[in-house]
mmCIF file of C-alpha atoms in Angstrom:
data_model
loop_
_atom_site.group_PDB
_atom_site.id
_atom_site.type_symbol
_atom_site.label_atom_id
_atom_site.label_comp_id
_atom_site.label_asym_id
_atom_site.label_seq_id
_atom_site.Cartn_x
_atom_site.Cartn_y
_atom_site.Cartn_z
ATOM 1 C CA UNK A 1 0.024 0.015 -0.244
ATOM 2 C CA UNK A 2 3.093 2.279 0.427
ATOM 3 C CA UNK A 3 4.461 1.714 -2.694
ATOM 4 C CA UNK A 4 1.041 2.307 -4.391
ATOM 5 C CA UNK A 5 0.673 5.707 -2.361
ATOM 6 C CA UNK A 6 4.030 6.479 -3.839
ATOM 7 C CA UNK A 7 2.741 5.678 -7.362
ATOM 8 C CA UNK A 8 -0.537 7.741 -6.663
ATOM 9 C CA UNK A 9 1.825 10.738 -5.726
ATOM 10 C CA UNK A 10 3.589 10.147 -9.279
ATOM 11 C CA UNK A 11 -0.085 10.227 -11.086
ATOM 12 C CA UNK A 12 -0.792 13.302 -9.602
ATOM 13 C CA UNK A 13 2.507 14.959 -10.427
ATOM 14 C CA UNK A 14 2.850 13.723 -14.058
ATOM 15 C CA UNK A 15 -1.045 14.097 -15.239
ATOM 16 C CA UNK A 16 -3.476 17.425 -15.290
ATOM 17 C CA UNK A 17 -6.408 16.355 -17.071
ATOM 18 C CA UNK A 18 -9.173 14.642 -15.079
ATOM 19 C CA UNK A 19 -9.616 12.207 -17.584
ATOM 20 C CA UNK A 20 -6.008 11.073 -17.352
ATOM 21 C CA UNK A 21 -6.404 11.219 -13.524
ATOM 22 C CA UNK A 22 -9.292 8.877 -13.640
ATOM 23 C CA UNK A 23 -7.244 6.350 -15.672
ATOM 24 C CA UNK A 24 -4.216 6.647 -13.556
ATOM 25 C CA UNK A 25 -6.537 6.039 -10.625
ATOM 26 C CA UNK A 26 -7.914 2.697 -12.045
ATOM 27 C CA UNK A 27 -4.379 1.433 -12.512
ATOM 28 C CA UNK A 28 -3.927 1.446 -8.751
ATOM 29 C CA UNK A 29 -6.068 -1.414 -8.390
ATOM 30 C CA UNK A 30 -9.006 -2.552 -5.740
ATOM 31 C CA UNK A 31 -6.785 -2.719 -2.745
ATOM 32 C CA UNK A 32 -5.914 1.117 -3.125
ATOM 33 C CA UNK A 33 -9.533 2.217 -4.321
ATOM 34 C CA UNK A 34 -10.750 0.511 -0.993
ATOM 35 C CA UNK A 35 -8.384 2.402 1.239
ATOM 36 C CA UNK A 36 -9.198 5.687 -1.004
ATOM 37 C CA UNK A 37 -12.651 5.474 -2.364
ATOM 38 C CA UNK A 38 -13.181 7.256 -5.565
ATOM 39 C CA UNK A 39 -14.468 10.865 -4.862
ATOM 40 C CA UNK A 40 -14.420 13.768 -7.250
ATOM 41 C CA UNK A 41 -13.960 14.195 -11.309
ATOM 42 C CA UNK A 42 -10.117 13.219 -10.515
ATOM 43 C CA UNK A 43 -11.510 10.113 -8.288
ATOM 44 C CA UNK A 44 -8.337 11.051 -6.126
ATOM 45 C CA UNK A 45 -9.998 13.267 -3.781
ATOM 46 C CA UNK A 46 -9.984 10.882 -0.638
ATOM 47 C CA UNK A 47 -6.162 10.358 -1.245
ATOM 48 C CA UNK A 48 -5.600 13.922 -1.495
ATOM 49 C CA UNK A 49 -7.222 14.380 2.040
ATOM 50 C CA UNK A 50 -3.749 13.426 3.229
ATOM 51 C CA UNK A 51 -2.622 16.927 2.372
ATOM 52 C CA UNK A 52 -3.515 20.073 3.486
ATOM 53 C CA UNK A 53 -2.797 21.965 -0.078
ATOM 54 C CA UNK A 54 -4.149 19.945 -2.933
ATOM 55 C CA UNK A 55 -2.030 21.479 -5.205
ATOM 56 C CA UNK A 56 1.215 19.917 -3.709
ATOM 57 C CA UNK A 57 0.612 16.484 -2.985
ATOM 58 C CA UNK A 58 4.052 15.549 -1.865
ATOM 59 C CA UNK A 59 4.940 13.193 1.120
ATOM 60 C CA UNK A 60 8.359 14.851 0.719
ATOM 61 C CA UNK A 61 10.446 11.550 1.970
ATOM 62 C CA UNK A 62 11.600 8.203 0.671
ATOM 63 C CA UNK A 63 10.060 4.916 1.807
ATOM 64 C CA UNK A 64 12.566 2.066 2.150
ATOM 65 C CA UNK A 65 11.005 -1.346 2.932
ATOM 66 C CA UNK A 66 13.308 -4.209 4.131
ATOM 67 C CA UNK A 67 12.685 -7.720 2.757
ATOM 68 C CA UNK A 68 9.961 -9.987 4.940
ATOM 69 C CA UNK A 69 11.528 -11.602 7.780
ATOM 70 C CA UNK A 70 10.766 -15.186 9.021
ATOM 71 C CA UNK A 71 7.307 -13.962 10.524
ATOM 72 C CA UNK A 72 6.350 -11.725 7.485
ATOM 73 C CA UNK A 73 7.174 -8.837 8.791
ATOM 74 C CA UNK A 74 8.372 -5.584 7.018
ATOM 75 C CA UNK A 75 10.185 -2.753 8.215
ATOM 76 C CA UNK A 76 9.512 0.683 6.764
ATOM 77 C CA UNK A 77 11.816 3.443 6.991
ATOM 78 C CA UNK A 78 10.743 6.969 6.182
ATOM 79 C CA UNK A 79 13.365 9.799 5.893
ATOM 80 C CA UNK A 80 14.046 12.747 3.736
ATOM 81 C CA UNK A 81 15.298 16.524 4.318
ATOM 82 C CA UNK A 82 11.479 18.156 3.841
ATOM 83 C CA UNK A 83 9.726 15.434 5.947
ATOM 84 C CA UNK A 84 6.131 15.523 5.429
ATOM 85 C CA UNK A 85 5.203 14.726 9.020
ATOM 86 C CA UNK A 86 1.386 15.053 8.774
ATOM 87 C CA UNK A 87 0.701 13.598 5.361
ATOM 88 C CA UNK A 88 3.217 10.722 6.333
ATOM 89 C CA UNK A 89 1.375 9.992 9.730
ATOM 90 C CA UNK A 90 -1.824 9.966 8.203
ATOM 91 C CA UNK A 91 -0.766 7.534 5.232
ATOM 92 C CA UNK A 92 0.733 5.198 8.058
ATOM 93 C CA UNK A 93 -2.708 5.135 9.907
ATOM 94 C CA UNK A 94 -4.534 4.496 6.877
ATOM 95 C CA UNK A 95 -2.433 1.913 4.669
ATOM 96 C CA UNK A 96 -0.519 0.130 7.484
ATOM 97 C CA UNK A 97 -3.176 -0.775 10.212
ATOM 98 C CA UNK A 98 -1.455 -3.786 10.948
ATOM 99 C CA UNK A 99 1.356 -1.750 12.279
ATOM 100 C CA UNK A 100 -0.623 -0.004 14.858
ATOM 101 C CA UNK A 101 -0.037 1.531 17.274
ATOM 102 C CA UNK A 102 3.260 3.083 16.241
ATOM 103 C CA UNK A 103 4.929 6.278 16.193
ATOM 104 C CA UNK A 104 8.062 8.138 15.034
ATOM 105 C CA UNK A 105 10.280 11.031 15.943
ATOM 106 C CA UNK A 106 11.013 14.035 13.925
ATOM 107 C CA UNK A 107 13.310 17.298 14.090
ATOM 108 C CA UNK A 108 13.763 20.320 12.531
ATOM 109 C CA UNK A 109 16.651 22.879 11.945
ATOM 110 C CA UNK A 110 17.694 25.889 10.189
ATOM 111 C CA UNK A 111 20.621 27.206 8.374
ATOM 112 C CA UNK A 112 20.912 30.240 10.419
ATOM 113 C CA UNK A 113 20.479 30.641 14.276
ATOM 114 C CA UNK A 114 16.794 32.077 14.039
ATOM 115 C CA UNK A 115 14.441 31.723 17.288
ATOM 116 C CA UNK A 116 11.769 29.328 16.791
ATOM 117 C CA UNK A 117 13.564 27.503 13.929
ATOM 118 C CA UNK A 118 14.866 24.520 15.797
ATOM 119 C CA UNK A 119 13.156 21.662 17.665
ATOM 120 C CA UNK A 120 11.024 18.610 16.394
ATOM 121 C CA UNK A 121 8.379 16.385 17.992
ATOM 122 C CA UNK A 122 6.850 13.080 17.962
ATOM 123 C CA UNK A 123 3.820 11.392 16.556
ATOM 124 C CA UNK A 124 1.747 8.862 18.087
ATOM 125 C CA UNK A 125 -0.836 7.046 15.735
ATOM 126 C CA UNK A 126 -3.440 4.470 16.840
ATOM 127 C CA UNK A 127 -6.476 3.254 15.409
ATOM 128 C CA UNK A 128 -8.484 5.966 17.112
ATOM 129 C CA UNK A 129 -6.477 8.829 15.530
ATOM 130 C CA UNK A 130 -3.120 10.633 15.699
ATOM 131 C CA UNK A 131 -1.667 12.573 18.535
ATOM 132 C CA UNK A 132 1.123 15.384 17.853
ATOM 133 C CA UNK A 133 3.814 16.182 20.116
ATOM 134 C CA UNK A 134 6.099 19.329 19.761
ATOM 135 C CA UNK A 135 9.226 19.761 21.717
ATOM 136 C CA UNK A 136 7.531 23.282 22.228
ATOM 137 C CA UNK A 137 4.435 21.711 23.503
ATOM 138 C CA UNK A 138 6.415 19.261 25.642
ATOM 139 C CA UNK A 139 8.620 21.978 26.972
ATOM 140 C CA UNK A 140 5.246 24.263 27.898
ATOM 141 C CA UNK A 141 4.025 21.049 29.443
ATOM 142 C CA UNK A 142 6.804 20.410 31.612
ATOM 143 C CA UNK A 143 6.983 23.944 32.885
ATOM 144 C CA UNK A 144 3.175 23.864 34.071
ATOM 145 C CA UNK A 145 4.239 20.979 36.040
ATOM 146 C CA UNK A 146 7.246 22.736 37.545
ATOM 147 C CA UNK A 147 4.714 25.342 38.781
ATOM 148 C CA UNK A 148 2.346 22.822 40.265
ATOM 149 C CA UNK A 149 -0.299 23.862 37.637
ATOM 150 C CA UNK A 150 -1.009 20.113 36.626
ATOM 151 C CA UNK A 151 -4.511 19.538 37.484
ATOM 152 C CA UNK A 152 -5.884 18.118 34.409
ATOM 153 C CA UNK A 153 -3.072 18.715 32.082
ATOM 154 C CA UNK A 154 -2.788 15.351 31.215
ATOM 155 C CA UNK A 155 -6.458 14.867 30.611
ATOM 156 C CA UNK A 156 -9.743 13.765 32.286
ATOM 157 C CA UNK A 157 -11.189 10.318 32.646
ATOM 158 C CA UNK A 158 -14.875 9.813 33.387
ATOM 159 C CA UNK A 159 -15.676 8.093 36.752
ATOM 160 C CA UNK A 160 -19.135 6.285 36.773
ATOM 161 C CA UNK A 161 -20.869 4.413 39.647
ATOM 162 C CA UNK A 162 -21.383 0.621 38.131
ATOM 163 C CA UNK A 163 -24.886 -1.011 38.870
ATOM 164 C CA UNK A 164 -22.865 -2.774 41.855
ATOM 165 C CA UNK A 165 -21.686 0.338 43.633
ATOM 166 C CA UNK A 166 -18.407 0.323 42.551
ATOM 167 C CA UNK A 167 -16.403 2.968 40.603
ATOM 168 C CA UNK A 168 -15.763 1.965 36.926
ATOM 169 C CA UNK A 169 -14.217 4.329 34.261
ATOM 170 C CA UNK A 170 -15.552 5.161 30.866
ATOM 171 C CA UNK A 171 -14.169 3.827 27.623
ATOM 172 C CA UNK A 172 -15.283 5.423 24.306
ATOM 173 C CA UNK A 173 -15.471 1.553 22.732
ATOM 174 C CA UNK A 174 -16.187 -0.836 25.425
ATOM 175 C CA UNK A 175 -17.882 1.277 28.090
ATOM 176 C CA UNK A 176 -17.256 0.697 31.917
ATOM 177 C CA UNK A 177 -13.518 -0.595 32.474
ATOM 178 C CA UNK A 178 -10.600 -0.069 34.672
ATOM 179 C CA UNK A 179 -8.710 2.829 35.273
ATOM 180 C CA UNK A 180 -5.862 1.452 33.005
ATOM 181 C CA UNK A 181 -8.430 1.356 30.051
ATOM 182 C CA UNK A 182 -10.220 4.564 30.576
ATOM 183 C CA UNK A 183 -10.722 6.629 27.364
ATOM 184 C CA UNK A 184 -8.621 9.940 28.352
ATOM 185 C CA UNK A 185 -10.122 13.188 27.036
ATOM 186 C CA UNK A 186 -8.083 16.419 26.489
ATOM 187 C CA UNK A 187 -8.913 20.037 26.053
ATOM 188 C CA UNK A 188 -12.682 20.417 24.997
ATOM 189 C CA UNK A 189 -12.993 16.710 24.230
ATOM 190 C CA UNK A 190 -14.952 16.393 27.482
ATOM 191 C CA UNK A 191 -17.423 18.748 26.633
ATOM 192 C CA UNK A 192 -18.445 16.780 23.874
ATOM 193 C CA UNK A 193 -19.557 13.559 25.760
ATOM 194 C CA UNK A 194 -23.322 12.982 26.475
ATOM 195 C CA UNK A 195 -23.618 12.759 30.435
ATOM 196 C CA UNK A 196 -27.122 11.918 30.387
ATOM 197 C CA UNK A 197 -26.201 8.048 29.851
ATOM 198 C CA UNK A 198 -24.847 7.809 33.090
ATOM 199 C CA UNK A 199 -25.684 7.978 36.793
ATOM 200 C CA UNK A 200 -23.479 9.996 39.022
ATOM 201 C CA UNK A 201 -20.635 10.525 36.686
ATOM 202 C CA UNK A 202 -17.764 12.734 37.261
ATOM 203 C CA UNK A 203 -14.863 14.092 35.281
ATOM 204 C CA UNK A 204 -11.538 13.312 37.446
ATOM 205 C CA UNK A 205 -8.375 14.894 36.565
ATOM 206 C CA UNK A 206 -5.311 12.473 35.792
ATOM 207 C CA UNK A 207 -2.701 13.265 38.647
ATOM 208 C CA UNK A 208 1.012 14.018 37.766
ATOM 209 C CA UNK A 209 2.890 11.253 37.058
ATOM 210 C CA UNK A 210 5.087 9.566 40.037
ATOM 211 C CA UNK A 211 8.686 9.769 40.157
ATOM 212 C CA UNK A 212 10.124 7.297 42.644
#
């Protein structure tokens, strides 16, 4: 699927007319069509959703794939000077579901010593979505902790009284579970949860990590 994605980028780069793009889309086969269903006159709009700017649909990276090991597993290495962090993360989530959860780190630099031009971050990719973490955000997070302003900074979990009278925690997919499997809501996500389905539910802020 990664190789087909590279071919799709080449097709978009070398063809301009919608008719030619539609033919190119058809040539990618049913497996590609299943992940990126035909949409729009060019047929490629589902695939183009990977990119912020449809005029420049480039992954900006090289993809190297190893030979399968004894278990049939293949290692994929993404590298490049102008790395497309967001489209690559989106592509991995859609095209490589058997590899999830996974993630990668990235770095940025500059030829000149300009403030704010250096840093990096990491991306955590799961079936539920993508979490983006930058060095700037990580630093701000750590500073808030240093100032003892950590209440809820790691998110909130929904505590619910189970029918047996015990405290359980809400999981978006599985219902009431233990704390280790609770869905963590950050920012405004908690406001989107319908509490009318729960009795005596209460949001609880996750505590600061324990450092022994």
